[in-house]
Structure formats: C-alpha cells, structure tokens
Amino acid sequence: GDVYAALYASGMLQALLNDGIRYAFICNADNLGAGLDETLLGYFAEKVFPIMMEVAEKTPADIKGGHLARHKNGRLILRESAQCPEKDLAAFQDIRRYRFFNTNNIWVDLEFLRDFIKEHRIIDLPMIVNPKTLDPRDGKSPPVYQIETAMGSAISLVEGAAAVNVARARFLPVKTCNDLLAVRSDCFVYSEREGLKVNPARTAAGRSEKIKIRLDPAYYGTFDRMEQRFPQGEPSLVGCDELTVQGDVRFGKNVVIHGAVTIARNGSTPAFIPPGTLMNRDMCLD
C-alpha cells in the first residue's frame, strides 16, 4: 500500500511524468498472469479514470479472499478477510452477494496521483492486521502481527475510481509450492506473445483450467524442500485433475499423473517413484 507514497517521495513519480509517462500499471510480482494489456490501457485512458482496479469473478475456491463492495457513500471499497469480524464471516464469504475479487492489478493516472498527494499530503489507506509467525518457514516460531495496507484500498478514497471485470487468466498468483508446481508443470505453456497460459491440451480434453494440488507442507512447504523432491523435474500434470501427496515422496524423471491421484507415504524414510511411471490411481507407498 505504500507504493503511492514511495513513488512520490522518491521522485520517481515526477521523473516518469517528466519523461511523458502518464499512466502506470502496478501488479504483484507473484501474479504471473498480469501484464501490460493495450486494450485495458486504452479503455482506462479513454474513460479518464483516476484509478482502475482489475477484478475477476469469484468461484467457490475464492471464498476466503477479499472482495469488492460498494460503500453507502456510493464509492467502491475493497474489503479484506482480515478486516472482517468473525461473526460476519459467513456473509463476507457469500460469493453470490460479493461476486468480484481484487486481482491487485491496478491502473493509475500519474498526473492525478501527483495532484492528489500534493493536495492531501497523504493517502490514508486503512490498516490491515495479519497474524503471522516470526519465521514463516517455522509454524512453531513466536506469533507476530504483520501490519500492512493494500494499494487497492485507494479505490475507496478517490472520486471516480472504477473497476473492470477481466478474464481470470490475468490472475495467476504463485504464493505456495502447490501453485509453483502447477505453473512449472506442463499444465501451463509460455510464449513471448501470450505469456503464461493454461495448456490448450488440457482445456481441449475438457479438464478444469485450475488443477487442485495439495502437497504435504512438512516436506514441500518451502521452495528448497520441494526442489529436493523433484530432482529430475516436475511430473506431467496436463491430464491431472487433483494431486495430493502425503509424506516424503520423491519423483523420478518423466513421471505422468493422470486423473485424481493421492500418493501417501507412511514410513519415516523417503519413497521414490521411478522414472517414467504412469500414475492414474491412489497409491500407498509403505
């Protein structure tokens, strides 16, 4: 949320304007679906919006995330789950009532931003309190609170701010090793022209664009641990609907997983899946 103040205080905002740059597109670094879209840029400029937020329609998998709503003053407002009282959580998660979530892809008119900060001196975004652990890699480390602001919250402070409904393909965050395994596998393909997108072979077969992956956090919860368990590359997941891995399982080269598969290892030592194995049913590796 401090991106606006940082742009202004660092001099970068004025430097961009001096170079003739009027509009900025800001997104999360971990959103691999985000990119500069000329059609959206043209729409933003034509409508002369001060700020525009990209939103996408919620699915049942998105109930825990924040959403876009309309304040009683008529302005749009971003509501995060960390800001919701527990007693109101059921209503907060009703995707029929709150249909859209913030992708955190934000378009900003830099001339407006400069003038707004000059006039108000500060962009007073609401604080968000998130409970965390001191060491994110160790769930048993001391509990702490992370205090933050969301850059999308500026939409509620600005008269004329807007939201635009975009394809879900523009929201492809990689926040966990589950997400990382999916995008590194053949579920996705990459090209310079189109960026990262779902493998057409997957959609042609009638499979959901979103694969469900649940890796045991004790063994796959961090990047280095996950790397150790796929030393010869990720398995083929283009034909996989769901993958659940329980316990310490290591994968050989060119493993293929098809359908909905659960792999469980009950022993205390690692299990190894040989190269070229086709897995299309649940397996318990004792």
PDB file of C-alpha atoms in Angstrom:
ATOM      1  CA  GLY A   1       0.000   0.000   0.000  1.00  0.00           C
ATOM      2  CA  ASP A   2       2.951   2.360   0.410  1.00  0.00           C
ATOM      3  CA  VAL A   3       3.678   2.244  -3.326  1.00  0.00           C
ATOM      4  CA  TYR A   4       1.975   5.605  -3.885  1.00  0.00           C
ATOM      5  CA  ALA A   5       3.950   7.398  -1.174  1.00  0.00           C
ATOM      6  CA  ALA A   6       7.149   5.679  -2.320  1.00  0.00           C
ATOM      7  CA  LEU A   7       6.642   6.845  -5.902  1.00  0.00           C
ATOM      8  CA  TYR A   8       6.086  10.410  -4.747  1.00  0.00           C
ATOM      9  CA  ALA A   9       8.756  10.667  -2.044  1.00  0.00           C
ATOM     10  CA  SER A  10      11.458   9.013  -4.152  1.00  0.00           C
ATOM     11  CA  GLY A  11      10.963  11.422  -7.024  1.00  0.00           C
ATOM     12  CA  MET A  12      10.103   8.566  -9.365  1.00  0.00           C
ATOM     13  CA  LEU A  13       6.573   9.869  -9.904  1.00  0.00           C
ATOM     14  CA  GLN A  14       7.774  13.240 -11.162  1.00  0.00           C
ATOM     15  CA  ALA A  15      10.559  11.613 -13.172  1.00  0.00           C
ATOM     16  CA  LEU A  16       8.007   9.449 -15.000  1.00  0.00           C
ATOM     17  CA  LEU A  17       5.827  12.474 -15.725  1.00  0.00           C
ATOM     18  CA  ASN A  18       8.857  14.419 -16.956  1.00  0.00           C
ATOM     19  CA  ASP A  19       9.509  11.584 -19.402  1.00  0.00           C
ATOM     20  CA  GLY A  20       5.970  11.899 -20.739  1.00  0.00           C
ATOM     21  CA  ILE A  21       4.624   8.796 -18.996  1.00  0.00           C
ATOM     22  CA  ARG A  22       1.040   9.473 -17.933  1.00  0.00           C
ATOM     23  CA  TYR A  23      -0.219   6.043 -16.869  1.00  0.00           C
ATOM     24  CA  ALA A  24       1.178   3.269 -14.679  1.00  0.00           C
ATOM     25  CA  PHE A  25       0.189  -0.369 -14.389  1.00  0.00           C
ATOM     26  CA  ILE A  26       1.037  -1.880 -10.987  1.00  0.00           C
ATOM     27  CA  CYS A  27       0.668  -5.540 -10.063  1.00  0.00           C
ATOM     28  CA  ASN A  28       2.018  -8.149  -7.667  1.00  0.00           C
ATOM     29  CA  ALA A  29       5.324  -9.695  -8.680  1.00  0.00           C
ATOM     30  CA  ASP A  30       3.905 -13.158  -7.949  1.00  0.00           C
ATOM     31  CA  ASN A  31       0.958 -12.729 -10.339  1.00  0.00           C
ATOM     32  CA  LEU A  32       2.263 -14.472 -13.444  1.00  0.00           C
ATOM     33  CA  GLY A  33      -0.935 -13.732 -15.354  1.00  0.00           C
ATOM     34  CA  ALA A  34      -0.554  -9.959 -15.141  1.00  0.00           C
ATOM     35  CA  GLY A  35       0.900  -7.957 -17.983  1.00  0.00           C
ATOM     36  CA  LEU A  36       0.500  -4.691 -19.837  1.00  0.00           C
ATOM     37  CA  ASP A  37      -2.693  -5.005 -21.873  1.00  0.00           C
ATOM     38  CA  GLU A  38      -3.087  -2.313 -24.534  1.00  0.00           C
ATOM     39  CA  THR A  39      -6.866  -2.735 -24.691  1.00  0.00           C
ATOM     40  CA  LEU A  40      -7.219  -2.111 -20.961  1.00  0.00           C
ATOM     41  CA  LEU A  41      -4.806   0.818 -21.177  1.00  0.00           C
ATOM     42  CA  GLY A  42      -6.863   2.362 -23.973  1.00  0.00           C
ATOM     43  CA  TYR A  43     -10.088   1.884 -22.020  1.00  0.00           C
ATOM     44  CA  PHE A  44      -8.548   3.424 -18.898  1.00  0.00           C
ATOM     45  CA  ALA A  45      -7.267   6.460 -20.797  1.00  0.00           C
ATOM     46  CA  GLU A  46     -10.474   6.951 -22.793  1.00  0.00           C
ATOM     47  CA  LYS A  47     -12.666   6.931 -19.678  1.00  0.00           C
ATOM     48  CA  VAL A  48     -10.293   9.300 -17.843  1.00  0.00           C
ATOM     49  CA  PHE A  49     -10.453   7.254 -14.653  1.00  0.00           C
ATOM     50  CA  PRO A  50      -8.057   8.339 -11.879  1.00  0.00           C
ATOM     51  CA  ILE A  51      -7.587   4.739 -10.698  1.00  0.00           C
ATOM     52  CA  MET A  52      -8.901   1.481 -12.127  1.00  0.00           C
ATOM     53  CA  MET A  53      -8.831  -1.909 -10.427  1.00  0.00           C
ATOM     54  CA  GLU A  54      -8.981  -5.180 -12.341  1.00  0.00           C
ATOM     55  CA  VAL A  55     -11.407  -7.612 -10.724  1.00  0.00           C
ATOM     56  CA  ALA A  56     -12.428 -11.169 -11.575  1.00  0.00           C
ATOM     57  CA  GLU A  57     -15.476 -13.241 -10.735  1.00  0.00           C
ATOM     58  CA  LYS A  58     -15.268 -15.385  -7.638  1.00  0.00           C
ATOM     59  CA  THR A  59     -15.603 -19.153  -7.584  1.00  0.00           C
ATOM     60  CA  PRO A  60     -16.212 -21.396  -4.544  1.00  0.00           C
ATOM     61  CA  ALA A  61     -12.425 -21.733  -4.267  1.00  0.00           C
ATOM     62  CA  ASP A  62     -12.165 -17.982  -3.587  1.00  0.00           C
ATOM     63  CA  ILE A  63     -14.444 -17.675  -0.563  1.00  0.00           C
ATOM     64  CA  LYS A  64     -11.588 -16.913   1.825  1.00  0.00           C
ATOM     65  CA  GLY A  65     -10.288 -13.955  -0.146  1.00  0.00           C
ATOM     66  CA  GLY A  66     -11.323 -10.322  -0.086  1.00  0.00           C
ATOM     67  CA  HIS A  67     -13.884  -8.759  -2.358  1.00  0.00           C
ATOM     68  CA  LEU A  68     -15.139  -5.575  -3.924  1.00  0.00           C
ATOM     69  CA  ALA A  69     -18.231  -3.899  -2.480  1.00  0.00           C
ATOM     70  CA  ARG A  70     -19.985  -0.555  -2.705  1.00  0.00           C
ATOM     71  CA  HIS A  71     -19.903   1.787   0.273  1.00  0.00           C
ATOM     72  CA  LYS A  72     -23.038   3.604   1.376  1.00  0.00           C
ATOM     73  CA  ASN A  73     -21.456   6.804   0.023  1.00  0.00           C
ATOM     74  CA  GLY A  74     -21.586   5.261  -3.457  1.00  0.00           C
ATOM     75  CA  ARG A  75     -17.879   4.621  -3.851  1.00  0.00           C
ATOM     76  CA  LEU A  76     -16.311   1.244  -4.412  1.00  0.00           C
ATOM     77  CA  ILE A  77     -14.494  -0.280  -1.458  1.00  0.00           C
ATOM     78  CA  LEU A  78     -12.052  -3.144  -1.066  1.00  0.00           C
ATOM     79  CA  ARG A  79     -12.735  -5.432   1.893  1.00  0.00           C
ATOM     80  CA  GLU A  80     -10.119  -7.946   3.018  1.00  0.00           C
ATOM     81  CA  SER A  81     -10.899 -11.028   5.109  1.00  0.00           C
ATOM     82  CA  ALA A  82      -8.517  -9.814   7.831  1.00  0.00           C
ATOM     83  CA  GLN A  83     -10.803  -6.788   8.281  1.00  0.00           C
ATOM     84  CA  CYS A  84     -13.961  -8.846   8.783  1.00  0.00           C
ATOM     85  CA  PRO A  85     -15.292  -9.642  12.283  1.00  0.00           C
ATOM     86  CA  GLU A  86     -15.615 -13.381  12.816  1.00  0.00           C
ATOM     87  CA  LYS A  87     -19.370 -13.148  13.411  1.00  0.00           C
ATOM     88  CA  ASP A  88     -19.839 -11.676   9.915  1.00  0.00           C
ATOM     89  CA  LEU A  89     -17.599 -14.167   8.128  1.00  0.00           C
ATOM     90  CA  ALA A  90     -20.410 -16.241   6.589  1.00  0.00           C
ATOM     91  CA  ALA A  91     -21.947 -13.194   4.916  1.00  0.00           C
ATOM     92  CA  PHE A  92     -18.493 -11.951   3.902  1.00  0.00           C
ATOM     93  CA  GLN A  93     -17.825 -15.226   2.059  1.00  0.00           C
ATOM     94  CA  ASP A  94     -21.131 -15.266   0.147  1.00  0.00           C
ATOM     95  CA  ILE A  95     -19.945 -15.207  -3.474  1.00  0.00           C
ATOM     96  CA  ARG A  96     -23.476 -14.640  -4.757  1.00  0.00           C
ATOM     97  CA  ARG A  97     -23.599 -11.349  -2.894  1.00  0.00           C
ATOM     98  CA  TYR A  98     -19.961 -10.363  -3.378  1.00  0.00           C
ATOM     99  CA  ARG A  99     -19.166 -11.614  -6.867  1.00  0.00           C
ATOM    100  CA  PHE A 100     -15.819  -9.980  -7.575  1.00  0.00           C
ATOM    101  CA  PHE A 101     -12.372 -10.086  -6.030  1.00  0.00           C
ATOM    102  CA  ASN A 102      -9.423  -7.765  -6.458  1.00  0.00           C
ATOM    103  CA  THR A 103      -6.658  -9.173  -8.671  1.00  0.00           C
ATOM    104  CA  ASN A 104      -4.372  -6.404  -7.379  1.00  0.00           C
ATOM    105  CA  ASN A 105      -3.755  -5.273 -10.938  1.00  0.00           C
ATOM    106  CA  ILE A 106      -4.102  -1.504 -10.629  1.00  0.00           C
ATOM    107  CA  TRP A 107      -4.014   1.235 -13.280  1.00  0.00           C
ATOM    108  CA  VAL A 108      -3.098   4.731 -12.082  1.00  0.00           C
ATOM    109  CA  ASP A 109      -3.206   8.141 -13.738  1.00  0.00           C
ATOM    110  CA  LEU A 110       0.114   9.569 -12.562  1.00  0.00           C
ATOM    111  CA  GLU A 111      -0.948  13.183 -13.050  1.00  0.00           C
ATOM    112  CA  PHE A 112      -3.926  12.557 -10.801  1.00  0.00           C
ATOM    113  CA  LEU A 113      -1.737  10.797  -8.221  1.00  0.00           C
ATOM    114  CA  ARG A 114       0.704  13.718  -8.099  1.00  0.00           C
ATOM    115  CA  ASP A 115      -2.076  16.263  -7.655  1.00  0.00           C
ATOM    116  CA  PHE A 116      -3.907  14.140  -5.080  1.00  0.00           C
ATOM    117  CA  ILE A 117      -0.831  13.757  -2.874  1.00  0.00           C
ATOM    118  CA  LYS A 118       0.011  17.446  -3.192  1.00  0.00           C
ATOM    119  CA  GLU A 119      -3.486  18.348  -2.034  1.00  0.00           C
ATOM    120  CA  HIS A 120      -3.954  15.758   0.722  1.00  0.00           C
ATOM    121  CA  ARG A 121      -0.273  15.175   1.622  1.00  0.00           C
ATOM    122  CA  ILE A 122      -1.062  11.536   2.396  1.00  0.00           C
ATOM    123  CA  ILE A 123      -3.103   8.638   1.040  1.00  0.00           C
ATOM    124  CA  ASP A 124      -4.770   7.442   4.212  1.00  0.00           C
ATOM    125  CA  LEU A 125      -5.267   3.742   3.494  1.00  0.00           C
ATOM    126  CA  PRO A 126      -6.907   1.547   6.164  1.00  0.00           C
ATOM    127  CA  MET A 127      -4.566  -0.656   8.178  1.00  0.00           C
ATOM    128  CA  ILE A 128      -4.783  -4.439   7.912  1.00  0.00           C
ATOM    129  CA  VAL A 129      -3.603  -6.665  10.769  1.00  0.00           C
ATOM    130  CA  ASN A 130      -2.495 -10.151   9.719  1.00  0.00           C
ATOM    131  CA  PRO A 131      -1.423 -12.775  12.282  1.00  0.00           C
ATOM    132  CA  LYS A 132       1.825 -14.480  11.222  1.00  0.00           C
ATOM    133  CA  THR A 133       4.721 -16.389  12.744  1.00  0.00           C
ATOM    134  CA  LEU A 134       8.097 -14.721  13.241  1.00  0.00           C
ATOM    135  CA  ASP A 135       9.729 -17.255  10.932  1.00  0.00           C
ATOM    136  CA  PRO A 136       7.329 -18.024   8.051  1.00  0.00           C
ATOM    137  CA  ARG A 137       9.198 -21.290   7.488  1.00  0.00           C
ATOM    138  CA  ASP A 138       8.544 -22.417  11.058  1.00  0.00           C
ATOM    139  CA  GLY A 139       4.926 -22.584  12.198  1.00  0.00           C
ATOM    140  CA  LYS A 140       6.093 -23.049  15.797  1.00  0.00           C
ATOM    141  CA  SER A 141       8.038 -19.780  15.928  1.00  0.00           C
ATOM    142  CA  PRO A 142       6.592 -16.912  18.027  1.00  0.00           C
ATOM    143  CA  PRO A 143       3.323 -15.413  16.781  1.00  0.00           C
ATOM    144  CA  VAL A 144       3.516 -11.851  15.463  1.00  0.00           C
ATOM    145  CA  TYR A 145       1.245  -9.377  13.712  1.00  0.00           C
ATOM    146  CA  GLN A 146       2.024  -8.055  10.258  1.00  0.00           C
ATOM    147  CA  ILE A 147       0.706  -4.519   9.796  1.00  0.00           C
ATOM    148  CA  GLU A 148       0.070  -3.587   6.190  1.00  0.00           C
ATOM    149  CA  THR A 149      -2.051  -1.577   3.810  1.00  0.00           C
ATOM    150  CA  ALA A 150      -3.470  -2.657   0.450  1.00  0.00           C
ATOM    151  CA  MET A 151      -2.825  -0.478  -2.587  1.00  0.00           C
ATOM    152  CA  GLY A 152      -6.258  -1.406  -3.930  1.00  0.00           C
ATOM    153  CA  SER A 153      -7.871   0.293  -0.933  1.00  0.00           C
ATOM    154  CA  ALA A 154      -7.201   3.627  -2.623  1.00  0.00           C
ATOM    155  CA  ILE A 155     -10.260   2.927  -4.759  1.00  0.00           C
ATOM    156  CA  SER A 156     -12.479   3.958  -1.827  1.00  0.00           C
ATOM    157  CA  LEU A 157     -10.701   7.292  -1.336  1.00  0.00           C
ATOM    158  CA  VAL A 158     -10.920   8.583  -4.876  1.00  0.00           C
ATOM    159  CA  GLU A 159     -13.997  10.017  -6.549  1.00  0.00           C
ATOM    160  CA  GLY A 160     -14.456   8.438  -9.968  1.00  0.00           C
ATOM    161  CA  ALA A 161     -12.304   5.371  -9.321  1.00  0.00           C
ATOM    162  CA  ALA A 162     -13.500   2.340 -11.260  1.00  0.00           C
ATOM    163  CA  ALA A 163     -13.255  -1.422 -11.521  1.00  0.00           C
ATOM    164  CA  VAL A 164     -13.176  -3.545 -14.660  1.00  0.00           C
ATOM    165  CA  ASN A 165     -14.066  -7.234 -14.883  1.00  0.00           C
ATOM    166  CA  VAL A 166     -11.241  -9.148 -16.576  1.00  0.00           C
ATOM    167  CA  ALA A 167     -10.631 -12.745 -17.562  1.00  0.00           C
ATOM    168  CA  ARG A 168      -9.381 -14.901 -14.732  1.00  0.00           C
ATOM    169  CA  ALA A 169      -6.287 -15.636 -16.808  1.00  0.00           C
ATOM    170  CA  ARG A 170      -4.997 -12.229 -15.668  1.00  0.00           C
ATOM    171  CA  PHE A 171      -4.870 -13.550 -12.113  1.00  0.00           C
ATOM    172  CA  LEU A 172      -2.350 -16.345 -11.734  1.00  0.00           C
ATOM    173  CA  PRO A 173      -0.644 -15.907  -8.364  1.00  0.00           C
ATOM    174  CA  VAL A 174       2.129 -18.181  -7.159  1.00  0.00           C
ATOM    175  CA  LYS A 175       2.038 -17.941  -3.373  1.00  0.00           C
ATOM    176  CA  THR A 176       2.645 -21.546  -2.320  1.00  0.00           C
ATOM    177  CA  CYS A 177       4.629 -24.526  -3.527  1.00  0.00           C
ATOM    178  CA  ASN A 178       1.315 -26.004  -4.680  1.00  0.00           C
ATOM    179  CA  ASP A 179       0.927 -23.063  -7.069  1.00  0.00           C
ATOM    180  CA  LEU A 180       4.564 -23.273  -8.126  1.00  0.00           C
ATOM    181  CA  LEU A 181       4.356 -26.955  -9.037  1.00  0.00           C
ATOM    182  CA  ALA A 182       1.330 -26.278 -11.242  1.00  0.00           C
ATOM    183  CA  VAL A 183       2.942 -23.474 -13.267  1.00  0.00           C
ATOM    184  CA  ARG A 184       6.256 -25.316 -13.620  1.00  0.00           C
ATOM    185  CA  SER A 185       4.499 -28.401 -14.964  1.00  0.00           C
ATOM    186  CA  ASP A 186       3.000 -28.926 -18.414  1.00  0.00           C
ATOM    187  CA  CYS A 187      -0.362 -27.665 -17.130  1.00  0.00           C
ATOM    188  CA  PHE A 188       0.840 -24.340 -18.490  1.00  0.00           C
ATOM    189  CA  VAL A 189       2.679 -23.208 -21.589  1.00  0.00           C
ATOM    190  CA  TYR A 190       4.588 -19.983 -22.176  1.00  0.00           C
ATOM    191  CA  SER A 191       5.140 -17.844 -25.240  1.00  0.00           C
ATOM    192  CA  GLU A 192       6.633 -14.380 -25.698  1.00  0.00           C
ATOM    193  CA  ARG A 193       3.419 -13.164 -27.305  1.00  0.00           C
ATOM    194  CA  GLU A 194       0.820 -14.560 -24.911  1.00  0.00           C
ATOM    195  CA  GLY A 195       2.835 -15.080 -21.748  1.00  0.00           C
ATOM    196  CA  LEU A 196       1.862 -17.896 -19.390  1.00  0.00           C
ATOM    197  CA  LYS A 197      -1.434 -19.622 -20.116  1.00  0.00           C
ATOM    198  CA  VAL A 198      -3.205 -22.905 -19.486  1.00  0.00           C
ATOM    199  CA  ASN A 199      -2.038 -25.662 -21.820  1.00  0.00           C
ATOM    200  CA  PRO A 200      -4.616 -25.899 -24.663  1.00  0.00           C
ATOM    201  CA  ALA A 201      -4.319 -29.692 -24.492  1.00  0.00           C
ATOM    202  CA  ARG A 202      -5.790 -29.508 -21.009  1.00  0.00           C
ATOM    203  CA  THR A 203      -8.836 -27.473 -21.967  1.00  0.00           C
ATOM    204  CA  ALA A 204      -9.332 -29.481 -25.171  1.00  0.00           C
ATOM    205  CA  ALA A 205      -9.696 -32.589 -23.013  1.00  0.00           C
ATOM    206  CA  GLY A 206     -12.453 -30.880 -21.024  1.00  0.00           C
ATOM    207  CA  ARG A 207     -10.419 -30.508 -17.851  1.00  0.00           C
ATOM    208  CA  SER A 208     -10.722 -27.599 -15.467  1.00  0.00           C
ATOM    209  CA  GLU A 209      -8.222 -24.812 -16.022  1.00  0.00           C
ATOM    210  CA  LYS A 210      -7.361 -24.900 -12.325  1.00  0.00           C
ATOM    211  CA  ILE A 211      -5.704 -28.047 -11.026  1.00  0.00           C
ATOM    212  CA  LYS A 212      -6.050 -28.900  -7.329  1.00  0.00           C
ATOM    213  CA  ILE A 213      -2.684 -29.662  -5.759  1.00  0.00           C
ATOM    214  CA  ARG A 214      -2.136 -30.414  -2.077  1.00  0.00           C
ATOM    215  CA  LEU A 215       1.470 -31.149  -1.154  1.00  0.00           C
ATOM    216  CA  ASP A 216       2.369 -32.178   2.387  1.00  0.00           C
ATOM    217  CA  PRO A 217       3.647 -28.917   3.935  1.00  0.00           C
ATOM    218  CA  ALA A 218       6.070 -30.806   6.177  1.00  0.00           C
ATOM    219  CA  TYR A 219       8.022 -31.929   3.102  1.00  0.00           C
ATOM    220  CA  TYR A 220       7.015 -29.497   0.357  1.00  0.00           C
ATOM    221  CA  GLY A 221       6.204 -26.340   2.326  1.00  0.00           C
ATOM    222  CA  THR A 222       9.291 -24.390   1.245  1.00  0.00           C
ATOM    223  CA  PHE A 223      10.996 -23.993  -2.103  1.00  0.00           C
ATOM    224  CA  ASP A 224      14.183 -25.828  -1.160  1.00  0.00           C
ATOM    225  CA  ARG A 225      12.265 -28.796   0.250  1.00  0.00           C
ATOM    226  CA  MET A 226      10.144 -29.037  -2.877  1.00  0.00           C
ATOM    227  CA  GLU A 227      13.223 -28.903  -5.106  1.00  0.00           C
ATOM    228  CA  GLN A 228      14.720 -31.867  -3.256  1.00  0.00           C
ATOM    229  CA  ARG A 229      11.673 -33.983  -4.078  1.00  0.00           C
ATOM    230  CA  PHE A 230      11.620 -33.221  -7.803  1.00  0.00           C
ATOM    231  CA  PRO A 231      15.358 -33.516  -8.555  1.00  0.00           C
ATOM    232  CA  GLN A 232      14.786 -34.537 -12.196  1.00  0.00           C
ATOM    233  CA  GLY A 233      11.904 -32.222 -12.981  1.00  0.00           C
ATOM    234  CA  GLU A 234       8.199 -31.954 -12.335  1.00  0.00           C
ATOM    235  CA  PRO A 235       5.791 -34.738 -13.290  1.00  0.00           C
ATOM    236  CA  SER A 236       3.436 -34.317 -16.233  1.00  0.00           C
ATOM    237  CA  LEU A 237       0.166 -32.925 -14.863  1.00  0.00           C
ATOM    238  CA  VAL A 238      -1.617 -31.883 -18.057  1.00  0.00           C
ATOM    239  CA  GLY A 239      -4.017 -34.811 -17.620  1.00  0.00           C
ATOM    240  CA  CYS A 240      -4.318 -34.468 -13.844  1.00  0.00           C
ATOM    241  CA  ASP A 241      -7.398 -33.121 -12.064  1.00  0.00           C
ATOM    242  CA  GLU A 242      -6.208 -33.423  -8.469  1.00  0.00           C
ATOM    243  CA  LEU A 243      -2.915 -34.374  -6.867  1.00  0.00           C
ATOM    244  CA  THR A 244      -2.463 -34.966  -3.144  1.00  0.00           C
ATOM    245  CA  VAL A 245       0.897 -36.007  -1.719  1.00  0.00           C
ATOM    246  CA  GLN A 246       1.125 -37.111   1.915  1.00  0.00           C
ATOM    247  CA  GLY A 247       4.506 -37.834   3.436  1.00  0.00           C
ATOM    248  CA  ASP A 248       8.017 -37.779   1.996  1.00  0.00           C
ATOM    249  CA  VAL A 249       7.761 -38.790  -1.671  1.00  0.00           C
ATOM    250  CA  ARG A 250      10.421 -38.122  -4.314  1.00  0.00           C
ATOM    251  CA  PHE A 251       9.773 -38.210  -8.039  1.00  0.00           C
ATOM    252  CA  GLY A 252      11.937 -39.539 -10.856  1.00  0.00           C
ATOM    253  CA  LYS A 253      12.129 -38.156 -14.383  1.00  0.00           C
ATOM    254  CA  ASN A 254       9.111 -38.152 -16.732  1.00  0.00           C
ATOM    255  CA  VAL A 255       6.544 -39.313 -14.174  1.00  0.00           C
ATOM    256  CA  VAL A 256       2.998 -38.891 -15.546  1.00  0.00           C
ATOM    257  CA  ILE A 257      -0.015 -38.320 -13.287  1.00  0.00           C
ATOM    258  CA  HIS A 258      -3.498 -38.710 -14.713  1.00  0.00           C
ATOM    259  CA  GLY A 259      -6.919 -38.051 -13.171  1.00  0.00           C
ATOM    260  CA  ALA A 260      -7.333 -37.611  -9.410  1.00  0.00           C
ATOM    261  CA  VAL A 261      -4.460 -39.212  -7.516  1.00  0.00           C
ATOM    262  CA  THR A 262      -3.448 -39.389  -3.858  1.00  0.00           C
ATOM    263  CA  ILE A 263       0.058 -40.597  -3.049  1.00  0.00           C
ATOM    264  CA  ALA A 264       0.708 -41.463   0.591  1.00  0.00           C
ATOM    265  CA  ARG A 265       3.981 -42.419   2.256  1.00  0.00           C
ATOM    266  CA  ASN A 266       3.566 -43.771   5.780  1.00  0.00           C
ATOM    267  CA  GLY A 267       7.185 -44.628   6.538  1.00  0.00           C
ATOM    268  CA  SER A 268       9.839 -42.416   8.083  1.00  0.00           C
ATOM    269  CA  THR A 269      12.196 -42.685   5.102  1.00  0.00           C
ATOM    270  CA  PRO A 270      11.595 -41.148   1.655  1.00  0.00           C
ATOM    271  CA  ALA A 271       9.739 -43.135  -1.002  1.00  0.00           C
ATOM    272  CA  PHE A 272      10.858 -42.884  -4.627  1.00  0.00           C
ATOM    273  CA  ILE A 273       8.677 -43.030  -7.735  1.00  0.00           C
ATOM    274  CA  PRO A 274      10.766 -44.454 -10.603  1.00  0.00           C
ATOM    275  CA  PRO A 275      11.307 -42.551 -13.863  1.00  0.00           C
ATOM    276  CA  GLY A 276       8.578 -42.954 -16.477  1.00  0.00           C
ATOM    277  CA  THR A 277       5.919 -44.136 -14.014  1.00  0.00           C
ATOM    278  CA  LEU A 278       2.283 -43.580 -15.033  1.00  0.00           C
ATOM    279  CA  MET A 279       0.069 -42.930 -12.014  1.00  0.00           C
ATOM    280  CA  ASN A 280      -3.695 -42.947 -12.521  1.00  0.00           C
ATOM    281  CA  ARG A 281      -4.942 -44.230  -9.167  1.00  0.00           C
ATOM    282  CA  ASP A 282      -4.323 -43.707  -5.458  1.00  0.00           C
ATOM    283  CA  MET A 283      -1.153 -45.286  -4.102  1.00  0.00           C
ATOM    284  CA  CYS A 284       0.092 -46.026  -0.597  1.00  0.00           C
ATOM    285  CA  LEU A 285       3.881 -46.363  -0.511  1.00  0.00           C
ATOM    286  CA  ASP A 286       4.760 -48.337   2.619  1.00  0.00           C
TER     287      ASP A 286
END
